[in-house]
PDB file of C-alpha atoms in Angstrom:
ATOM      1  CA  GLY A   1      -0.059  -0.052   0.028  1.00  0.00           C
ATOM      2  CA  ALA A   2       0.900   3.467  -0.035  1.00  0.00           C
ATOM      3  CA  VAL A   3       3.431   4.806   2.341  1.00  0.00           C
ATOM      4  CA  VAL A   4       3.289   8.428   3.796  1.00  0.00           C
ATOM      5  CA  SER A   5       6.168   9.253   5.912  1.00  0.00           C
ATOM      6  CA  GLN A   6       5.467  12.327   8.593  1.00  0.00           C
ATOM      7  CA  HIS A   7       8.426  13.769  10.707  1.00  0.00           C
ATOM      8  CA  PRO A   8       9.563  14.566  13.566  1.00  0.00           C
ATOM      9  CA  SER A   9       7.303  12.154  15.392  1.00  0.00           C
ATOM     10  CA  ARG A  10       8.038  13.846  18.709  1.00  0.00           C
ATOM     11  CA  VAL A  11       8.722  18.057  18.968  1.00  0.00           C
ATOM     12  CA  ILE A  12       9.083  19.651  21.901  1.00  0.00           C
ATOM     13  CA  CYS A  13       9.580  23.308  21.847  1.00  0.00           C
ATOM     14  CA  LYS A  14       9.625  26.487  23.690  1.00  0.00           C
ATOM     15  CA  SER A  15       6.481  28.670  23.716  1.00  0.00           C
ATOM     16  CA  GLY A  16       7.008  31.720  21.159  1.00  0.00           C
ATOM     17  CA  THR A  17       8.791  29.501  18.197  1.00  0.00           C
ATOM     18  CA  SER A  18       7.932  27.843  15.465  1.00  0.00           C
ATOM     19  CA  VAL A  19       7.895  24.179  14.662  1.00  0.00           C
ATOM     20  CA  LYS A  20       8.053  22.393  11.195  1.00  0.00           C
ATOM     21  CA  ILE A  21       6.211  19.241  10.377  1.00  0.00           C
ATOM     22  CA  GLU A  22       6.614  17.589   6.920  1.00  0.00           C
ATOM     23  CA  CYS A  23       4.509  15.164   5.730  1.00  0.00           C
ATOM     24  CA  ARG A  24       5.849  13.196   2.797  1.00  0.00           C
ATOM     25  CA  SER A  25       4.523  10.660  -0.293  1.00  0.00           C
ATOM     26  CA  LEU A  26       6.917   7.564  -0.445  1.00  0.00           C
ATOM     27  CA  ASP A  27       5.854   5.768  -3.073  1.00  0.00           C
ATOM     28  CA  PHE A  28       2.864   7.641  -5.411  1.00  0.00           C
ATOM     29  CA  GLN A  29       2.360  11.615  -6.276  1.00  0.00           C
ATOM     30  CA  ALA A  30      -0.078  13.208  -3.638  1.00  0.00           C
ATOM     31  CA  THR A  31      -1.965  15.978  -5.546  1.00  0.00           C
ATOM     32  CA  THR A  32      -3.758  16.388  -1.816  1.00  0.00           C
ATOM     33  CA  MET A  33      -2.711  16.424   1.747  1.00  0.00           C
ATOM     34  CA  PHE A  34      -4.626  16.403   4.424  1.00  0.00           C
ATOM     35  CA  TRP A  35      -3.874  17.839   7.760  1.00  0.00           C
ATOM     36  CA  TYR A  36      -5.407  16.763  11.237  1.00  0.00           C
ATOM     37  CA  ARG A  37      -5.456  17.407  15.013  1.00  0.00           C
ATOM     38  CA  GLN A  38      -6.181  14.690  17.632  1.00  0.00           C
ATOM     39  CA  PHE A  39      -6.641  15.724  21.273  1.00  0.00           C
ATOM     40  CA  PRO A  40      -6.109  13.091  23.574  1.00  0.00           C
ATOM     41  CA  LYS A  41      -9.294  10.466  23.650  1.00  0.00           C
ATOM     42  CA  GLN A  42     -10.589  12.173  20.637  1.00  0.00           C
ATOM     43  CA  SER A  43     -11.334  12.103  17.026  1.00  0.00           C
ATOM     44  CA  LEU A  44      -9.339  13.279  13.936  1.00  0.00           C
ATOM     45  CA  MET A  45     -10.136  16.875  13.832  1.00  0.00           C
ATOM     46  CA  LEU A  46      -9.461  18.077  10.065  1.00  0.00           C
ATOM     47  CA  MET A  47      -7.607  21.344   9.809  1.00  0.00           C
ATOM     48  CA  ALA A  48      -6.917  21.821   6.312  1.00  0.00           C
ATOM     49  CA  THR A  49      -6.759  20.620   2.989  1.00  0.00           C
ATOM     50  CA  SER A  50      -3.516  21.345   0.912  1.00  0.00           C
ATOM     51  CA  ASN A  51      -3.280  21.103  -2.654  1.00  0.00           C
ATOM     52  CA  GLU A  52       0.155  20.986  -4.264  1.00  0.00           C
ATOM     53  CA  GLY A  53       0.863  24.407  -5.963  1.00  0.00           C
ATOM     54  CA  SER A  54      -1.665  26.463  -4.633  1.00  0.00           C
ATOM     55  CA  LYS A  55      -3.134  27.814  -1.643  1.00  0.00           C
ATOM     56  CA  ALA A  56      -4.454  25.302   1.544  1.00  0.00           C
ATOM     57  CA  THR A  57      -7.976  25.374   2.413  1.00  0.00           C
ATOM     58  CA  TYR A  58      -8.641  25.845   6.050  1.00  0.00           C
ATOM     59  CA  GLU A  59     -11.573  24.326   8.132  1.00  0.00           C
ATOM     60  CA  GLN A  60     -13.370  26.924  10.340  1.00  0.00           C
ATOM     61  CA  GLY A  61     -12.058  28.321  13.614  1.00  0.00           C
ATOM     62  CA  VAL A  62      -8.413  27.252  12.411  1.00  0.00           C
ATOM     63  CA  GLU A  63      -6.011  30.110  12.168  1.00  0.00           C
ATOM     64  CA  LYS A  64      -4.205  29.891   8.500  1.00  0.00           C
ATOM     65  CA  ASP A  65      -1.588  32.984   9.598  1.00  0.00           C
ATOM     66  CA  LYS A  66      -0.758  30.060  12.416  1.00  0.00           C
ATOM     67  CA  PHE A  67      -0.833  27.297  10.927  1.00  0.00           C
ATOM     68  CA  LEU A  68       0.867  27.540   7.659  1.00  0.00           C
ATOM     69  CA  ILE A  69       0.985  25.092   5.134  1.00  0.00           C
ATOM     70  CA  ASN A  70       3.133  24.525   1.885  1.00  0.00           C
ATOM     71  CA  HIS A  71       2.519  22.186  -0.984  1.00  0.00           C
ATOM     72  CA  ALA A  72       5.151  22.643  -2.738  1.00  0.00           C
ATOM     73  CA  SER A  73       5.652  19.402  -4.763  1.00  0.00           C
ATOM     74  CA  LEU A  74       3.859  15.852  -5.450  1.00  0.00           C
ATOM     75  CA  THR A  75       5.297  14.333  -2.659  1.00  0.00           C
ATOM     76  CA  LEU A  76       5.580  16.926   0.130  1.00  0.00           C
ATOM     77  CA  SER A  77       3.378  19.124   2.417  1.00  0.00           C
ATOM     78  CA  THR A  78       4.358  20.950   5.068  1.00  0.00           C
ATOM     79  CA  LEU A  79       2.952  22.468   8.584  1.00  0.00           C
ATOM     80  CA  THR A  80       4.669  25.178  10.360  1.00  0.00           C
ATOM     81  CA  VAL A  81       2.679  25.945  13.937  1.00  0.00           C
ATOM     82  CA  THR A  82       3.956  29.495  14.463  1.00  0.00           C
ATOM     83  CA  SER A  83       4.620  31.240  17.627  1.00  0.00           C
ATOM     84  CA  ALA A  84       3.613  28.191  19.769  1.00  0.00           C
ATOM     85  CA  HIS A  85       1.781  28.361  22.501  1.00  0.00           C
ATOM     86  CA  PRO A  86       1.371  25.212  25.345  1.00  0.00           C
ATOM     87  CA  GLU A  87      -2.279  25.321  24.116  1.00  0.00           C
ATOM     88  CA  ASP A  88      -1.100  24.303  20.371  1.00  0.00           C
ATOM     89  CA  SER A  89      -0.095  20.908  22.165  1.00  0.00           C
ATOM     90  CA  SER A  90      -1.714  18.039  20.095  1.00  0.00           C
ATOM     91  CA  PHE A  91      -1.351  15.486  17.872  1.00  0.00           C
ATOM     92  CA  TYR A  92      -0.771  16.201  14.534  1.00  0.00           C
ATOM     93  CA  ILE A  93      -1.281  13.686  11.707  1.00  0.00           C
ATOM     94  CA  CYS A  94      -1.497  13.895   7.912  1.00  0.00           C
ATOM     95  CA  SER A  95      -2.809  11.890   5.172  1.00  0.00           C
ATOM     96  CA  ALA A  96      -2.237  11.703   1.448  1.00  0.00           C
ATOM     97  CA  ARG A  97      -4.325  11.335  -1.302  1.00  0.00           C
ATOM     98  CA  GLU A  98      -2.727   9.933  -5.311  1.00  0.00           C
ATOM     99  CA  ARG A  99      -2.903  11.602  -7.890  1.00  0.00           C
ATOM    100  CA  GLY A 100      -4.227   9.921 -11.178  1.00  0.00           C
ATOM    101  CA  PRO A 101      -7.720   8.513 -12.744  1.00  0.00           C
ATOM    102  CA  GLY A 102      -7.695   5.977  -9.687  1.00  0.00           C
ATOM    103  CA  MET A 103      -8.117   9.374  -7.070  1.00  0.00           C
ATOM    104  CA  GLY A 104      -7.318   7.730  -3.957  1.00  0.00           C
ATOM    105  CA  THR A 105      -9.527   8.584  -0.984  1.00  0.00           C
ATOM    106  CA  GLY A 106      -6.633  10.081   0.984  1.00  0.00           C
ATOM    107  CA  ALA A 107      -6.648   6.852   3.139  1.00  0.00           C
ATOM    108  CA  PHE A 108      -3.445   6.564   3.894  1.00  0.00           C
ATOM    109  CA  PHE A 109      -1.565   8.412   7.188  1.00  0.00           C
ATOM    110  CA  GLY A 110       1.516   9.824   8.472  1.00  0.00           C
ATOM    111  CA  GLN A 111       2.850   8.698  11.753  1.00  0.00           C
ATOM    112  CA  GLY A 112       1.719  11.799  13.583  1.00  0.00           C
ATOM    113  CA  THR A 113       3.528  14.412  15.240  1.00  0.00           C
ATOM    114  CA  ARG A 114       3.490  14.861  19.042  1.00  0.00           C
ATOM    115  CA  LEU A 115       3.877  18.029  19.862  1.00  0.00           C
ATOM    116  CA  THR A 116       4.661  19.542  23.242  1.00  0.00           C
ATOM    117  CA  VAL A 117       5.084  22.975  23.775  1.00  0.00           C
ATOM    118  CA  VAL A 118       6.637  24.479  27.126  1.00  0.00           C
TER     119      VAL A 118
ATOM    120  CA  GLY B   1     -21.652  19.194   4.811  1.00  0.00           C
ATOM    121  CA  GLU B   2     -21.263  15.258   6.077  1.00  0.00           C
ATOM    122  CA  ASN B   3     -22.015  14.432   9.727  1.00  0.00           C
ATOM    123  CA  VAL B   4     -21.305  11.123  11.157  1.00  0.00           C
ATOM    124  CA  GLU B   5     -22.326   9.732  14.148  1.00  0.00           C
ATOM    125  CA  GLN B   6     -20.793   6.888  15.535  1.00  0.00           C
ATOM    126  CA  HIS B   7     -21.697   4.648  18.670  1.00  0.00           C
ATOM    127  CA  PRO B   8     -21.091   3.221  21.220  1.00  0.00           C
ATOM    128  CA  SER B   9     -18.159   5.748  22.217  1.00  0.00           C
ATOM    129  CA  THR B  10     -16.702   2.426  24.237  1.00  0.00           C
ATOM    130  CA  LEU B  11     -17.109  -1.437  24.219  1.00  0.00           C
ATOM    131  CA  SER B  12     -15.845  -3.722  26.804  1.00  0.00           C
ATOM    132  CA  VAL B  13     -15.875  -7.712  25.463  1.00  0.00           C
ATOM    133  CA  GLN B  14     -14.684 -11.252  26.541  1.00  0.00           C
ATOM    134  CA  GLU B  15     -12.529 -12.708  24.540  1.00  0.00           C
ATOM    135  CA  GLY B  16     -14.017 -14.767  21.473  1.00  0.00           C
ATOM    136  CA  ASP B  17     -17.090 -12.609  21.633  1.00  0.00           C
ATOM    137  CA  SER B  18     -18.313 -10.644  18.762  1.00  0.00           C
ATOM    138  CA  ALA B  19     -18.126  -6.610  18.619  1.00  0.00           C
ATOM    139  CA  VAL B  20     -20.506  -4.567  16.859  1.00  0.00           C
ATOM    140  CA  ILE B  21     -19.819  -0.850  15.932  1.00  0.00           C
ATOM    141  CA  LYS B  22     -22.223   1.214  14.331  1.00  0.00           C
ATOM    142  CA  CYS B  23     -22.548   4.682  12.162  1.00  0.00           C
ATOM    143  CA  THR B  24     -24.623   7.159  10.688  1.00  0.00           C
ATOM    144  CA  TYR B  25     -24.247   9.387   8.078  1.00  0.00           C
ATOM    145  CA  SER B  26     -26.190  12.501   7.012  1.00  0.00           C
ATOM    146  CA  ASP B  27     -25.045  12.860   3.023  1.00  0.00           C
ATOM    147  CA  SER B  28     -26.831  10.977   1.309  1.00  0.00           C
ATOM    148  CA  ALA B  29     -24.031  11.380  -1.487  1.00  0.00           C
ATOM    149  CA  SER B  30     -21.701   9.666   0.234  1.00  0.00           C
ATOM    150  CA  ASN B  31     -19.921   6.719  -1.630  1.00  0.00           C
ATOM    151  CA  TYR B  32     -17.239   5.483   0.219  1.00  0.00           C
ATOM    152  CA  PHE B  33     -16.945   3.887   4.036  1.00  0.00           C
ATOM    153  CA  PRO B  34     -13.440   3.272   5.777  1.00  0.00           C
ATOM    154  CA  TRP B  35     -12.793   1.960   8.794  1.00  0.00           C
ATOM    155  CA  TYR B  36      -9.720   2.881  10.896  1.00  0.00           C
ATOM    156  CA  LYS B  37      -7.992   0.819  13.855  1.00  0.00           C
ATOM    157  CA  GLN B  38      -5.924   3.345  15.996  1.00  0.00           C
ATOM    158  CA  GLU B  39      -3.562   2.136  18.544  1.00  0.00           C
ATOM    159  CA  LEU B  40      -2.158   4.453  21.338  1.00  0.00           C
ATOM    160  CA  GLY B  41       0.026   6.858  19.844  1.00  0.00           C
ATOM    161  CA  LYS B  42      -0.377   5.395  16.464  1.00  0.00           C
ATOM    162  CA  ARG B  43      -1.437   6.695  13.052  1.00  0.00           C
ATOM    163  CA  PRO B  44      -4.869   5.298  12.099  1.00  0.00           C
ATOM    164  CA  GLN B  45      -4.614   2.132   9.669  1.00  0.00           C
ATOM    165  CA  LEU B  46      -7.190   1.154   7.286  1.00  0.00           C
ATOM    166  CA  ILE B  47      -8.460  -1.944   8.270  1.00  0.00           C
ATOM    167  CA  ILE B  48     -11.456  -2.311   5.470  1.00  0.00           C
ATOM    168  CA  ASP B  49     -13.495   0.020   3.394  1.00  0.00           C
ATOM    169  CA  ILE B  50     -16.806  -0.280   1.717  1.00  0.00           C
ATOM    170  CA  ARG B  51     -17.916   1.855  -1.571  1.00  0.00           C
ATOM    171  CA  SER B  52     -21.930   2.522  -2.054  1.00  0.00           C
ATOM    172  CA  ASN B  53     -22.357  -0.004  -4.733  1.00  0.00           C
ATOM    173  CA  VAL B  54     -21.633  -2.839  -2.419  1.00  0.00           C
ATOM    174  CA  GLY B  55     -23.711  -4.215   0.510  1.00  0.00           C
ATOM    175  CA  GLU B  56     -21.291  -5.964   2.564  1.00  0.00           C
ATOM    176  CA  LYS B  57     -17.845  -6.762   2.756  1.00  0.00           C
ATOM    177  CA  LYS B  58     -15.760  -9.436   4.502  1.00  0.00           C
ATOM    178  CA  ASP B  59     -12.068  -9.951   5.239  1.00  0.00           C
ATOM    179  CA  GLN B  60     -11.065 -12.577   7.653  1.00  0.00           C
ATOM    180  CA  ARG B  61     -12.857 -11.981  10.958  1.00  0.00           C
ATOM    181  CA  ILE B  62     -13.702  -8.266  10.139  1.00  0.00           C
ATOM    182  CA  ALA B  63     -16.659  -7.260   7.900  1.00  0.00           C
ATOM    183  CA  VAL B  64     -18.510  -4.182   7.098  1.00  0.00           C
ATOM    184  CA  THR B  65     -21.901  -3.561   6.209  1.00  0.00           C
ATOM    185  CA  LEU B  66     -23.888  -0.839   4.611  1.00  0.00           C
ATOM    186  CA  ASN B  67     -27.388   0.411   4.334  1.00  0.00           C
ATOM    187  CA  LYS B  68     -27.643   3.288   2.168  1.00  0.00           C
ATOM    188  CA  THR B  69     -31.527   4.071   2.672  1.00  0.00           C
ATOM    189  CA  ALA B  70     -31.106   4.143   6.292  1.00  0.00           C
ATOM    190  CA  LYS B  71     -27.755   6.031   5.560  1.00  0.00           C
ATOM    191  CA  HIS B  72     -25.667   3.479   8.306  1.00  0.00           C
ATOM    192  CA  PHE B  73     -22.855   1.324   8.119  1.00  0.00           C
ATOM    193  CA  SER B  74     -21.396  -1.011  10.606  1.00  0.00           C
ATOM    194  CA  LEU B  75     -17.845  -2.609  11.387  1.00  0.00           C
ATOM    195  CA  HIS B  76     -18.214  -6.384  12.624  1.00  0.00           C
ATOM    196  CA  ILE B  77     -15.677  -8.090  14.956  1.00  0.00           C
ATOM    197  CA  THR B  78     -15.806 -11.703  15.427  1.00  0.00           C
ATOM    198  CA  GLU B  79     -13.979 -14.241  17.649  1.00  0.00           C
ATOM    199  CA  THR B  80     -12.049 -10.796  19.284  1.00  0.00           C
ATOM    200  CA  GLN B  81      -9.116 -11.123  20.777  1.00  0.00           C
ATOM    201  CA  PRO B  82      -6.743  -8.676  22.881  1.00  0.00           C
ATOM    202  CA  GLU B  83      -4.505  -7.214  20.348  1.00  0.00           C
ATOM    203  CA  ASP B  84      -8.255  -6.388  18.998  1.00  0.00           C
ATOM    204  CA  SER B  85      -8.014  -3.709  21.259  1.00  0.00           C
ATOM    205  CA  ALA B  86      -7.883   0.194  19.893  1.00  0.00           C
ATOM    206  CA  VAL B  87      -9.693   3.060  19.348  1.00  0.00           C
ATOM    207  CA  TYR B  88     -11.843   2.127  15.869  1.00  0.00           C
ATOM    208  CA  PHE B  89     -12.952   5.119  13.874  1.00  0.00           C
ATOM    209  CA  CYS B  90     -15.456   5.008  10.930  1.00  0.00           C
ATOM    210  CA  ALA B  91     -15.387   7.544   8.314  1.00  0.00           C
ATOM    211  CA  ALA B  92     -17.702   8.827   5.231  1.00  0.00           C
ATOM    212  CA  LYS B  93     -16.650  10.619   2.331  1.00  0.00           C
ATOM    213  CA  GLY B  94     -18.887  12.208  -0.424  1.00  0.00           C
ATOM    214  CA  PHE B  95     -18.967  12.100  -4.229  1.00  0.00           C
ATOM    215  CA  GLY B  96     -17.015  15.042  -5.969  1.00  0.00           C
ATOM    216  CA  TYR B  97     -15.966  15.870  -1.947  1.00  0.00           C
ATOM    217  CA  SER B  98     -11.864  15.610  -0.992  1.00  0.00           C
ATOM    218  CA  THR B  99     -11.951  14.602   2.498  1.00  0.00           C
ATOM    219  CA  LEU B 100     -13.361  12.204   4.882  1.00  0.00           C
ATOM    220  CA  THR B 101     -15.500  12.980   7.780  1.00  0.00           C
ATOM    221  CA  PHE B 102     -14.790  10.683  11.072  1.00  0.00           C
ATOM    222  CA  GLY B 103     -16.895   9.753  13.501  1.00  0.00           C
ATOM    223  CA  LYS B 104     -15.815  10.149  17.013  1.00  0.00           C
ATOM    224  CA  GLY B 105     -14.618   6.981  17.167  1.00  0.00           C
ATOM    225  CA  THR B 106     -15.012   3.639  19.749  1.00  0.00           C
ATOM    226  CA  MET B 107     -12.664   2.494  22.597  1.00  0.00           C
ATOM    227  CA  LEU B 108     -12.727  -1.277  22.199  1.00  0.00           C
ATOM    228  CA  LEU B 109     -11.377  -2.888  25.069  1.00  0.00           C
ATOM    229  CA  VAL B 110     -11.038  -6.784  24.788  1.00  0.00           C
ATOM    230  CA  SER B 111     -10.371  -8.861  27.701  1.00  0.00           C
ATOM    231  CA  PRO B 112      -8.651 -12.285  27.989  1.00  0.00           C
TER     232      PRO B 112
END
């Protein structure tokens, strides 16, 4: 199956700093990647949809200036949490959708990133 | 937009018993329904999925059923084992939409 790699798996940063998370599709081209946030014992909350070569589409209530998304190539999308605060601490996870006539379902997830802001 | 409800939120069974998790969806145009298993601190793993042109799909101990008229679909796990313990999420995807809408999850605990 398709492989999605997310890095780093864990990061601890100081309040006020920025953190970049990478999401790569290793064996397929992904025109669309999705970024989710997951709080403990809760479901996946879609933050934004990232389309290669265009601006990301953010869900209601998600600050686009705080969660910067870049999808510069068909295999890489990045999420940057800017000026991080302790309330940004969470599990962030991406998923990727295949390009092509098969039109994947976005069913392949990265390993997730555990962000802790101290 | 799509709304997915999932029940129960927690489910405890004895090893060897069956477990059933149910989901309902609101958008009749939805045509793809995957189920994911997520172990603590790990990524969700796709365990089975069904499309709207099929009523039932089975893969060893796991089966999914879909009732398009009632707009609900269910996950059935037979002969449960302790390693089945995890959080299970259902999801729905509408035709022409690019995103999956997830249910809130069911924590399944299988006791030896």
